[in-house]
Amino acid sequence: MDIARDLGLSRSAISSIVAELMAVGLVQEAGVRDGSGVGRRATLLHLNARAAAFLAIDLGASHARVDVLDLRCRTLGTRSVPHDIQLGPKATYALLRELAAQVLYDAGVPGSQVAVAGVGVPGPVDHESGRVVQPPNMPGWDGENVGEHLRSALGVDVLVDNDANLGALAEARFGAHRGVSDLIYVKLATGIGAGVLLGGRLHRGARGGAGEIGHISINEQGPVGRSGNPGSLESYAAAQVLVPLATRLHADGTPTCMNTPLTLDDLLRHANTDPLARAVWETAGHHLGVAISTTLNLFNPQAVVIGGRLAQAGDVLIAAIRASADRRTMRINADRASIDLGTLGEHVGVLGAGAMMLGALFTPRGLPHLYRVSQGSQGSAVGSRAPPCGGLSSGAPDNPAPPSARPDILSLSKSPSITLTTHFPFPSGGTP
């Protein structure tokens, strides 16, 4: 048996595990392998990706997106709308609740099939509690426990992390650099943040604030950015400073074919063709390269991936970043490191949330919960031999209620609506 050989377990142990996975609906037979060998032909198995579902939430400064994903993180349904995060938590939670109900209804996924929700937010997150901590670009959100409040709004456990951290997970699992164990993802948008993956694991730091590259001072005598830090990277290269930069360059004589007043969309659309737009992105790329060289010298990653809305500037931006970083990075840290544009585009946020949720569920603490959700969606009464853990939270009951006693979560009728549940095997926030 191939699985027994690869894992170093006995055939009887593998047979027992496979039987259990099939009983709860997570694994299905997919025929037999062709071959001319002697004896019984091997049975092929595959993951039942529809055994459970995820709610993946990408919350940005100016948009909100909710996807329903299967266990392979393939989108079954999606809703995305403009949303100003400065409207505050209450309005945001109400919107996400509405979007979640709509997208589940659209996808035809019953609420009882949702195992967990995951959300990325554009600010620092305490990885134990799920609280947002002094987010420069999210006024009104300081101290907000996003996981706890979304759990109440959605009726399902919620995992929360910074959006740049989720970008790193997405690129390492689904992007062009999948499988890379040392990777830094830099998100360029209203703010600038980085997700740092070292040895295949996110480096969050003591509390969750690692990767705040946008607040590194690249000129201690420079302008004050949103964080109040003089000469920070965000004060030179974040979205809100680029149109003023273009206006100054134009006043100084840089020609342009773009109409005035200039917009960020204009600068992105004409990034590689208009002289003024090119000058803006070359300047921003130079400053980004200065900060990125610091991360290269600190962490010696295999790859730096540039994502976020500003990455749409494309070739002119990445060329300027590479040139600036290369001049400032030690050879030992530069020779085997690539600096590339991300490949996942607008899907990076929901894919990162999906990767976070997979990482939480496919663990000794998460599998019992996944068993219960999958078993419930199959209508099976077969008992599970999974460890009697209460999900991801040490404070959860050791023996939660069986599927038959568990209320539906995000229960949908003919019109999108949500019925809350009071049983939560996962923590009220934070990250795995």
CSV table of C-alpha atoms in Angstrom, one decimal:
chain,number,residue,atom,x,y,z
A,1,MET,CA,0.0,0.0,0.0
A,2,ASP,CA,1.5,3.3,-1.1
A,3,ILE,CA,0.2,5.3,1.8
A,4,ALA,CA,1.6,2.8,4.4
A,5,ARG,CA,5.0,2.9,2.7
A,6,ASP,CA,5.2,6.7,2.5
A,7,LEU,CA,4.1,7.2,6.1
A,8,GLY,CA,5.9,4.3,7.7
A,9,LEU,CA,2.7,2.9,9.2
A,10,SER,CA,1.3,-0.6,9.0
A,11,ARG,CA,-1.3,-1.6,6.4
A,12,SER,CA,-3.8,-2.3,9.1
A,13,ALA,CA,-3.4,1.1,10.6
A,14,ILE,CA,-3.8,2.8,7.3
A,15,SER,CA,-6.9,0.7,6.5
A,16,SER,CA,-8.4,1.8,9.8
A,17,ILE,CA,-7.7,5.5,9.2
A,18,VAL,CA,-9.0,5.4,5.7
A,19,ALA,CA,-12.1,3.6,6.8
A,20,GLU,CA,-12.8,6.3,9.3
A,21,LEU,CA,-12.2,9.1,6.8
A,22,MET,CA,-14.6,7.4,4.4
A,23,ALA,CA,-17.2,6.9,7.1
A,24,VAL,CA,-17.3,10.7,7.9
A,25,GLY,CA,-17.3,11.5,4.2
A,26,LEU,CA,-13.9,13.2,3.9
A,27,VAL,CA,-12.3,10.6,1.6
A,28,GLN,CA,-13.9,8.8,-1.3
A,29,GLU,CA,-12.8,5.9,-3.6
A,30,ALA,CA,-11.9,6.9,-7.1
A,31,GLY,CA,-11.6,3.6,-8.9
A,32,VAL,CA,-8.5,1.4,-9.1
A,33,ARG,CA,-5.0,1.9,-10.5
A,34,ASP,CA,-4.3,0.3,-13.8
A,35,GLY,CA,-1.2,-1.9,-13.8
A,36,SER,CA,0.0,-5.4,-14.7
A,37,GLY,CA,1.4,-6.2,-11.3
A,38,VAL,CA,0.5,-9.4,-9.5
A,39,GLY,CA,-2.2,-9.3,-6.9
A,40,ARG,CA,-5.0,-7.0,-6.1
A,41,ARG,CA,-4.9,-3.6,-7.9
A,42,ALA,CA,-4.5,-0.6,-5.6
A,43,THR,CA,-7.7,1.4,-4.8
A,44,LEU,CA,-7.4,5.1,-5.6
A,45,LEU,CA,-8.6,7.6,-3.0
A,46,HIS,CA,-9.3,11.3,-3.2
A,47,LEU,CA,-10.4,14.1,-0.8
A,48,ASN,CA,-14.1,14.9,-0.9
A,49,ALA,CA,-13.6,18.7,-1.3
A,50,ARG,CA,-17.3,19.3,-0.7
A,51,ALA,CA,-17.4,17.5,2.6
A,52,ALA,CA,-17.2,20.9,4.4
A,53,ALA,CA,-16.9,24.6,3.4
A,54,PHE,CA,-15.1,27.7,4.5
A,55,LEU,CA,-16.2,31.4,4.6
A,56,ALA,CA,-13.2,33.4,3.4
A,57,ILE,CA,-13.4,37.2,4.1
A,58,ASP,CA,-11.1,39.8,2.5
A,59,LEU,CA,-11.6,43.1,4.3
A,60,GLY,CA,-9.7,46.0,2.8
A,61,ALA,CA,-9.6,49.8,3.3
A,62,SER,CA,-12.1,50.3,0.5
A,63,HIS,CA,-13.7,46.9,-0.2
A,64,ALA,CA,-15.3,43.8,1.4
A,65,ARG,CA,-15.3,40.4,-0.2
A,66,VAL,CA,-16.8,37.1,1.0
A,67,ASP,CA,-16.2,33.8,-0.7
A,68,VAL,CA,-17.4,30.3,0.0
A,69,LEU,CA,-14.6,27.8,-0.5
A,70,ASP,CA,-14.4,24.1,-0.7
A,71,LEU,CA,-11.6,22.1,1.0
A,72,ARG,CA,-9.3,22.7,-1.9
A,73,CYS,CA,-9.9,26.4,-1.5
A,74,ARG,CA,-11.8,26.6,-4.8
A,75,THR,CA,-14.4,29.3,-4.9
A,76,LEU,CA,-18.0,28.1,-5.0
A,77,GLY,CA,-19.5,31.6,-4.7
A,78,THR,CA,-18.3,35.1,-4.2
A,79,ARG,CA,-19.6,38.6,-3.4
A,80,SER,CA,-17.5,41.7,-3.4
A,81,VAL,CA,-18.6,45.3,-2.8
A,82,PRO,CA,-17.0,48.7,-2.2
A,83,HIS,CA,-16.8,49.5,1.5
A,84,ASP,CA,-15.1,52.2,3.4
A,85,ILE,CA,-13.6,50.6,6.5
A,86,GLN,CA,-13.6,53.9,8.3
A,87,LEU,CA,-17.4,53.5,8.6
A,88,GLY,CA,-16.5,51.4,11.6
A,89,PRO,CA,-16.9,47.9,13.0
A,90,LYS,CA,-20.7,47.9,13.4
A,91,ALA,CA,-21.4,48.8,9.8
A,92,THR,CA,-18.7,46.4,8.6
A,93,TYR,CA,-20.1,43.4,10.6
A,94,ALA,CA,-23.6,44.0,9.3
A,95,LEU,CA,-22.3,44.1,5.7
A,96,LEU,CA,-20.3,40.9,6.1
A,97,ARG,CA,-23.2,39.2,7.7
A,98,GLU,CA,-25.4,40.1,4.7
A,99,LEU,CA,-22.7,39.1,2.2
A,100,ALA,CA,-22.1,35.8,3.9
A,101,ALA,CA,-25.8,34.9,3.8
A,102,GLN,CA,-26.0,35.9,0.1
A,103,VAL,CA,-23.0,34.0,-1.0
A,104,LEU,CA,-24.0,30.8,0.8
A,105,TYR,CA,-27.5,31.1,-0.8
A,106,ASP,CA,-25.9,31.7,-4.3
A,107,ALA,CA,-23.6,28.7,-3.9
A,108,GLY,CA,-26.3,26.4,-2.6
A,109,VAL,CA,-24.2,25.6,0.4
A,110,PRO,CA,-26.1,24.8,3.7
A,111,GLY,CA,-24.9,26.7,6.7
A,112,SER,CA,-24.3,23.4,8.6
A,113,GLN,CA,-21.6,22.6,6.1
A,114,VAL,CA,-19.5,25.7,7.1
A,115,ALA,CA,-16.6,24.6,9.3
A,116,VAL,CA,-15.0,28.0,10.1
A,117,ALA,CA,-14.6,31.5,8.7
A,118,GLY,CA,-11.3,33.3,8.2
A,119,VAL,CA,-10.8,37.0,7.8
A,120,GLY,CA,-7.9,39.2,6.8
A,121,VAL,CA,-7.9,42.8,8.0
A,122,PRO,CA,-5.6,45.7,6.9
A,123,GLY,CA,-4.1,46.4,10.3
A,124,PRO,CA,-2.0,44.9,13.1
A,125,VAL,CA,-3.8,41.9,14.8
A,126,ASP,CA,-3.0,40.4,18.2
A,127,HIS,CA,-2.7,36.8,17.1
A,128,GLU,CA,-3.9,35.4,20.4
A,129,SER,CA,-7.0,37.4,21.0
A,130,GLY,CA,-7.9,38.6,17.5
A,131,ARG,CA,-8.0,42.3,18.6
A,132,VAL,CA,-6.9,45.0,16.2
A,133,VAL,CA,-4.1,47.1,17.8
A,134,GLN,CA,-3.7,50.8,16.9
A,135,PRO,CA,-4.4,50.4,13.1
A,136,PRO,CA,-3.1,53.5,11.3
A,137,ASN,CA,-5.5,53.1,8.4
A,138,MET,CA,-8.5,51.9,10.4
A,139,PRO,CA,-9.7,54.7,12.7
A,140,GLY,CA,-12.3,53.6,15.2
A,141,TRP,CA,-11.0,50.0,15.2
A,142,ASP,CA,-8.4,50.1,17.9
A,143,GLY,CA,-9.0,47.3,20.5
A,144,GLU,CA,-11.8,45.8,18.4
A,145,ASN,CA,-12.1,42.0,18.8
A,146,VAL,CA,-12.9,41.2,15.2
A,147,GLY,CA,-13.0,37.4,15.8
A,148,GLU,CA,-15.5,37.6,18.7
A,149,HIS,CA,-17.8,40.1,17.0
A,150,LEU,CA,-17.8,38.4,13.7
A,151,ARG,CA,-18.5,35.1,15.5
A,152,SER,CA,-21.6,36.7,16.9
A,153,ALA,CA,-22.6,38.1,13.5
A,154,LEU,CA,-21.9,35.0,11.4
A,155,GLY,CA,-22.7,32.2,13.9
A,156,VAL,CA,-19.5,30.3,13.1
A,157,ASP,CA,-16.0,30.4,14.6
A,158,VAL,CA,-13.7,33.0,13.1
A,159,LEU,CA,-9.9,33.1,12.6
A,160,VAL,CA,-8.4,36.5,12.1
A,161,ASP,CA,-5.0,37.7,10.8
A,162,ASN,CA,-3.4,40.7,9.2
A,163,ASP,CA,-4.0,40.7,5.4
A,164,ALA,CA,-0.3,40.7,4.6
A,165,ASN,CA,0.3,37.6,6.6
A,166,LEU,CA,-2.5,35.9,4.7
A,167,GLY,CA,-0.9,37.1,1.4
A,168,ALA,CA,2.3,35.3,2.4
A,169,LEU,CA,0.3,32.1,3.1
A,170,ALA,CA,-1.5,32.4,-0.2
A,171,GLU,CA,1.6,32.9,-2.3
A,172,ALA,CA,3.5,30.1,-0.6
A,173,ARG,CA,0.6,27.7,-1.1
A,174,PHE,CA,-1.1,28.7,-4.3
A,175,GLY,CA,1.2,31.2,-6.1
A,176,ALA,CA,4.2,30.9,-8.4
A,177,HIS,CA,6.4,30.4,-5.3
A,178,ARG,CA,4.3,27.6,-3.8
A,179,GLY,CA,6.4,25.4,-1.6
A,180,VAL,CA,8.9,28.1,-0.8
A,181,SER,CA,9.6,28.0,2.9
A,182,ASP,CA,11.3,31.5,3.3
A,183,LEU,CA,9.2,34.1,1.6
A,184,ILE,CA,8.2,37.7,2.3
A,185,TYR,CA,5.0,39.1,0.9
A,186,VAL,CA,4.7,42.9,0.6
A,187,LYS,CA,1.2,44.3,0.2
A,188,LEU,CA,1.1,47.8,-1.4
A,189,ALA,CA,-2.2,49.6,-1.0
A,190,THR,CA,-3.6,52.3,1.3
A,191,GLY,CA,-1.0,51.0,3.8
A,192,ILE,CA,2.1,48.9,3.2
A,193,GLY,CA,2.6,45.7,5.2
A,194,ALA,CA,4.6,42.5,4.9
A,195,GLY,CA,3.9,38.9,5.8
A,196,VAL,CA,7.1,37.0,6.8
A,197,LEU,CA,7.3,33.3,6.2
A,198,LEU,CA,10.3,31.6,7.8
A,199,GLY,CA,11.0,27.9,7.7
A,200,GLY,CA,7.5,27.4,6.3
A,201,ARG,CA,5.8,29.2,9.3
A,202,LEU,CA,4.5,32.7,9.7
A,203,HIS,CA,6.7,34.9,11.8
A,204,ARG,CA,4.3,37.0,13.8
A,205,GLY,CA,6.6,38.1,16.6
A,206,ALA,CA,5.7,38.1,20.3
A,207,ARG,CA,2.2,39.6,19.8
A,208,GLY,CA,1.5,39.7,16.1
A,209,GLY,CA,3.1,42.9,14.9
A,210,ALA,CA,6.0,41.5,12.8
A,211,GLY,CA,6.1,42.6,9.2
A,212,GLU,CA,5.0,46.3,9.6
A,213,ILE,CA,7.4,47.3,6.9
A,214,GLY,CA,5.4,50.4,6.0
A,215,HIS,CA,6.5,52.0,9.3
A,216,ILE,CA,10.2,51.5,8.8
A,217,SER,CA,11.9,54.9,8.6
A,218,ILE,CA,13.9,55.1,5.4
A,219,ASN,CA,14.7,58.8,6.1
A,220,GLU,CA,14.6,59.9,9.7
A,221,GLN,CA,14.2,63.5,8.6
A,222,GLY,CA,11.4,62.8,6.1
A,223,PRO,CA,7.7,63.6,6.1
A,224,VAL,CA,5.4,62.2,8.7
A,225,GLY,CA,3.1,59.4,7.5
A,226,ARG,CA,-0.2,58.2,9.0
A,227,SER,CA,1.6,56.3,11.8
A,228,GLY,CA,3.2,59.5,12.9
A,229,ASN,CA,6.7,58.1,12.2
A,230,PRO,CA,8.9,60.6,10.3
A,231,GLY,CA,10.2,59.3,7.0
A,232,SER,CA,8.3,56.0,7.1
A,233,LEU,CA,8.0,54.0,3.9
A,234,GLU,CA,4.3,54.7,3.8
A,235,SER,CA,5.0,58.4,3.7
A,236,TYR,CA,6.9,57.8,0.4
A,237,ALA,CA,5.2,54.9,-1.4
A,238,ALA,CA,1.6,54.2,-0.1
A,239,ALA,CA,-1.4,54.9,-2.3
A,240,GLN,CA,-2.4,58.2,-0.7
A,241,VAL,CA,1.0,59.9,-1.4
A,242,LEU,CA,1.3,59.0,-5.1
A,243,VAL,CA,-1.1,61.5,-6.7
A,244,PRO,CA,0.4,64.4,-4.7
A,245,LEU,CA,3.8,63.1,-5.9
A,246,ALA,CA,2.6,63.1,-9.5
A,247,THR,CA,1.2,66.6,-9.1
A,248,ARG,CA,4.6,67.9,-7.9
A,249,LEU,CA,6.5,66.1,-10.7
A,250,HIS,CA,4.2,67.6,-13.3
A,251,ALA,CA,4.6,71.1,-11.8
A,252,ASP,CA,8.4,70.6,-12.1
A,253,GLY,CA,8.1,69.9,-15.8
A,254,THR,CA,7.6,66.1,-16.2
A,255,PRO,CA,5.4,65.8,-19.3
A,256,THR,CA,2.2,63.7,-19.4
A,257,CYS,CA,-0.6,62.7,-21.8
A,258,MET,CA,-3.0,62.1,-18.9
A,259,ASN,CA,-5.8,64.5,-18.2
A,260,THR,CA,-5.9,66.5,-15.0
A,261,PRO,CA,-6.8,66.2,-12.2
A,262,LEU,CA,-4.8,63.1,-11.9
A,263,THR,CA,-6.1,60.0,-10.2
A,264,LEU,CA,-4.5,56.8,-8.9
A,265,ASP,CA,-6.3,54.8,-11.5
A,266,ASP,CA,-4.7,57.0,-14.2
A,267,LEU,CA,-1.3,56.3,-12.8
A,268,LEU,CA,-1.9,52.6,-12.7
A,269,ARG,CA,-3.5,52.4,-16.2
A,270,HIS,CA,-0.6,54.4,-17.8
A,271,ALA,CA,2.2,53.1,-15.6
A,272,ASN,CA,4.4,51.7,-18.4
A,273,THR,CA,3.5,54.2,-21.2
A,274,ASP,CA,3.2,57.8,-19.8
A,275,PRO,CA,6.3,59.7,-18.8
A,276,LEU,CA,4.8,61.1,-15.7
A,277,ALA,CA,3.3,57.8,-14.5
A,278,ARG,CA,6.6,56.1,-15.1
A,279,ALA,CA,8.4,58.7,-13.0
A,280,VAL,CA,5.9,58.2,-10.2
A,281,TRP,CA,6.4,54.4,-10.1
A,282,GLU,CA,10.1,54.6,-10.5
A,283,THR,CA,10.3,56.9,-7.5
A,284,ALA,CA,8.0,54.7,-5.4
A,285,GLY,CA,9.9,51.6,-6.5
A,286,HIS,CA,13.1,53.2,-5.4
A,287,HIS,CA,11.8,53.8,-1.9
A,288,LEU,CA,10.3,50.4,-1.7
A,289,GLY,CA,13.6,48.8,-2.7
A,290,VAL,CA,15.3,50.6,0.2
A,291,ALA,CA,13.0,49.0,2.7
A,292,ILE,CA,12.9,45.6,1.0
A,293,SER,CA,16.7,45.5,1.1
A,294,THR,CA,16.4,45.7,4.9
A,295,THR,CA,14.2,42.7,5.0
A,296,LEU,CA,16.5,40.8,2.6
A,297,ASN,CA,19.5,41.5,4.9
A,298,LEU,CA,17.5,40.6,8.0
A,299,PHE,CA,15.8,37.4,6.9
A,300,ASN,CA,17.6,36.2,3.8
A,301,PRO,CA,14.4,34.9,2.1
A,302,GLN,CA,14.2,32.9,-1.1
A,303,ALA,CA,11.6,35.2,-2.5
A,304,VAL,CA,10.0,38.6,-2.0
A,305,VAL,CA,6.5,38.8,-3.6
A,306,ILE,CA,4.9,42.2,-4.3
A,307,GLY,CA,1.1,42.3,-4.2
A,308,GLY,CA,-1.8,44.6,-3.4
A,309,ARG,CA,-3.5,47.2,-5.6
A,310,LEU,CA,-0.3,49.1,-6.4
A,311,ALA,CA,1.3,46.0,-7.9
A,312,GLN,CA,-0.9,46.6,-10.9
A,313,ALA,CA,1.8,49.1,-12.0
A,314,GLY,CA,3.6,46.1,-13.2
A,315,ASP,CA,7.0,46.0,-14.9
A,316,VAL,CA,8.1,49.6,-14.2
A,317,LEU,CA,7.5,49.2,-10.5
A,318,ILE,CA,9.2,45.8,-10.1
A,319,ALA,CA,12.2,46.9,-12.1
A,320,ALA,CA,12.7,49.9,-9.9
A,321,ILE,CA,12.3,47.9,-6.7
A,322,ARG,CA,14.8,45.3,-7.9
A,323,ALA,CA,17.4,47.9,-8.9
A,324,SER,CA,17.1,49.8,-5.6
A,325,ALA,CA,17.2,46.7,-3.4
A,326,ASP,CA,20.1,45.1,-5.3
A,327,ARG,CA,22.4,48.1,-4.7
A,328,ARG,CA,21.7,47.8,-0.9
A,329,THR,CA,21.7,44.1,-0.3
A,330,MET,CA,24.6,41.9,0.7
A,331,ARG,CA,25.5,39.4,-2.0
A,332,ILE,CA,24.9,36.4,0.3
A,333,ASN,CA,21.3,37.7,0.8
A,334,ALA,CA,20.7,38.8,-2.8
A,335,ASP,CA,22.2,36.1,-5.0
A,336,ARG,CA,19.4,33.5,-4.5
A,337,ALA,CA,16.6,35.8,-3.7
A,338,SER,CA,14.0,36.7,-6.3
A,339,ILE,CA,11.8,39.8,-6.2
A,340,ASP,CA,8.6,39.3,-8.2
A,341,LEU,CA,5.1,40.5,-8.7
A,342,GLY,CA,2.4,38.3,-7.1
A,343,THR,CA,0.5,36.0,-9.3
A,344,LEU,CA,-2.8,35.6,-7.5
A,345,GLY,CA,-4.2,39.1,-8.1
A,346,GLU,CA,-7.5,40.1,-6.4
A,347,HIS,CA,-7.9,36.5,-5.1
A,348,VAL,CA,-4.9,36.6,-2.8
A,349,GLY,CA,-6.9,37.7,0.2
A,350,VAL,CA,-9.5,34.9,0.1
A,351,LEU,CA,-6.9,32.3,-0.8
A,352,GLY,CA,-4.8,33.4,2.2
A,353,ALA,CA,-7.8,33.1,4.5
A,354,GLY,CA,-8.4,29.6,3.0
A,355,ALA,CA,-4.8,28.6,3.7
A,356,MET,CA,-5.1,29.8,7.3
A,357,MET,CA,-8.3,27.8,7.8
A,358,LEU,CA,-6.8,24.7,6.2
A,359,GLY,CA,-3.8,25.0,8.5
A,360,ALA,CA,-6.1,25.3,11.5
A,361,LEU,CA,-8.3,22.3,10.6
A,362,PHE,CA,-5.7,19.8,9.5
A,363,THR,CA,-4.2,19.6,13.0
A,364,PRO,CA,-4.9,17.2,15.9
A,365,ARG,CA,-7.1,19.9,17.5
A,366,GLY,CA,-8.9,20.9,14.3
A,367,LEU,CA,-9.6,17.5,12.7
A,368,PRO,CA,-12.3,16.4,15.3
A,369,HIS,CA,-14.3,19.5,14.4
A,370,LEU,CA,-13.8,18.9,10.7
A,371,TYR,CA,-14.9,15.3,11.2
A,372,ARG,CA,-18.1,16.5,12.9
A,373,VAL,CA,-19.0,19.0,10.2
A,374,SER,CA,-18.3,16.5,7.4
A,375,GLN,CA,-20.1,13.7,9.1
A,376,GLY,CA,-23.1,16.0,9.7
A,377,SER,CA,-23.2,17.1,6.0
A,378,GLN,CA,-23.2,13.4,5.0
A,379,GLY,CA,-26.1,12.6,7.3
A,380,SER,CA,-24.0,9.8,8.8
A,381,ALA,CA,-24.4,8.3,12.2
A,382,VAL,CA,-21.0,6.6,12.2
A,383,GLY,CA,-18.9,7.4,15.3
A,384,SER,CA,-15.5,9.0,15.1
A,385,ARG,CA,-12.3,7.7,16.6
A,386,ALA,CA,-10.7,11.2,16.3
A,387,PRO,CA,-9.0,12.6,19.5
A,388,PRO,CA,-11.6,14.1,21.9
A,389,CYS,CA,-10.3,17.6,21.5
A,390,GLY,CA,-12.5,20.7,21.4
A,391,GLY,CA,-11.2,22.3,18.3
A,392,LEU,CA,-8.6,25.0,18.4
A,393,SER,CA,-9.3,26.4,21.8
A,394,SER,CA,-8.0,24.9,25.0
A,395,GLY,CA,-11.0,26.4,26.7
A,396,ALA,CA,-13.5,24.5,24.6
A,397,PRO,CA,-15.2,21.4,25.9
A,398,ASP,CA,-13.3,18.2,25.5
A,399,ASN,CA,-16.4,16.4,24.2
A,400,PRO,CA,-18.6,18.8,22.3
A,401,ALA,CA,-22.1,17.8,21.3
A,402,PRO,CA,-22.4,15.3,18.5
A,403,PRO,CA,-23.7,16.5,15.1
A,404,SER,CA,-27.2,15.5,15.9
A,405,ALA,CA,-27.2,17.9,18.9
A,406,ARG,CA,-25.4,20.7,17.1
A,407,PRO,CA,-27.6,23.6,15.8
A,408,ASP,CA,-27.1,24.6,12.2
A,409,ILE,CA,-24.8,27.5,11.7
A,410,LEU,CA,-25.6,30.2,9.1
A,411,SER,CA,-28.9,28.4,8.4
A,412,LEU,CA,-30.4,29.6,5.1
A,413,SER,CA,-34.0,29.6,4.0
A,414,LYS,CA,-35.3,30.6,0.6
A,415,SER,CA,-34.3,34.2,1.3
A,416,PRO,CA,-30.8,34.8,2.7
A,417,SER,CA,-30.8,35.0,6.4
A,418,ILE,CA,-28.8,33.7,9.3
A,419,THR,CA,-29.7,31.7,12.4
A,420,LEU,CA,-27.1,32.0,15.2
A,421,THR,CA,-25.7,29.1,17.2
A,422,THR,CA,-24.3,29.1,20.7
A,423,HIS,CA,-21.8,26.2,20.3
A,424,PHE,CA,-18.4,27.2,19.1
A,425,PRO,CA,-15.6,24.6,19.1
A,426,PHE,CA,-13.0,27.2,17.8
A,427,PRO,CA,-11.7,30.2,19.6
A,428,SER,CA,-13.3,33.6,19.5
A,429,GLY,CA,-10.5,35.1,17.5
A,430,GLY,CA,-6.8,35.0,16.9
A,431,THR,CA,-4.9,32.8,14.5
A,432,PRO,CA,-3.8,29.1,14.7
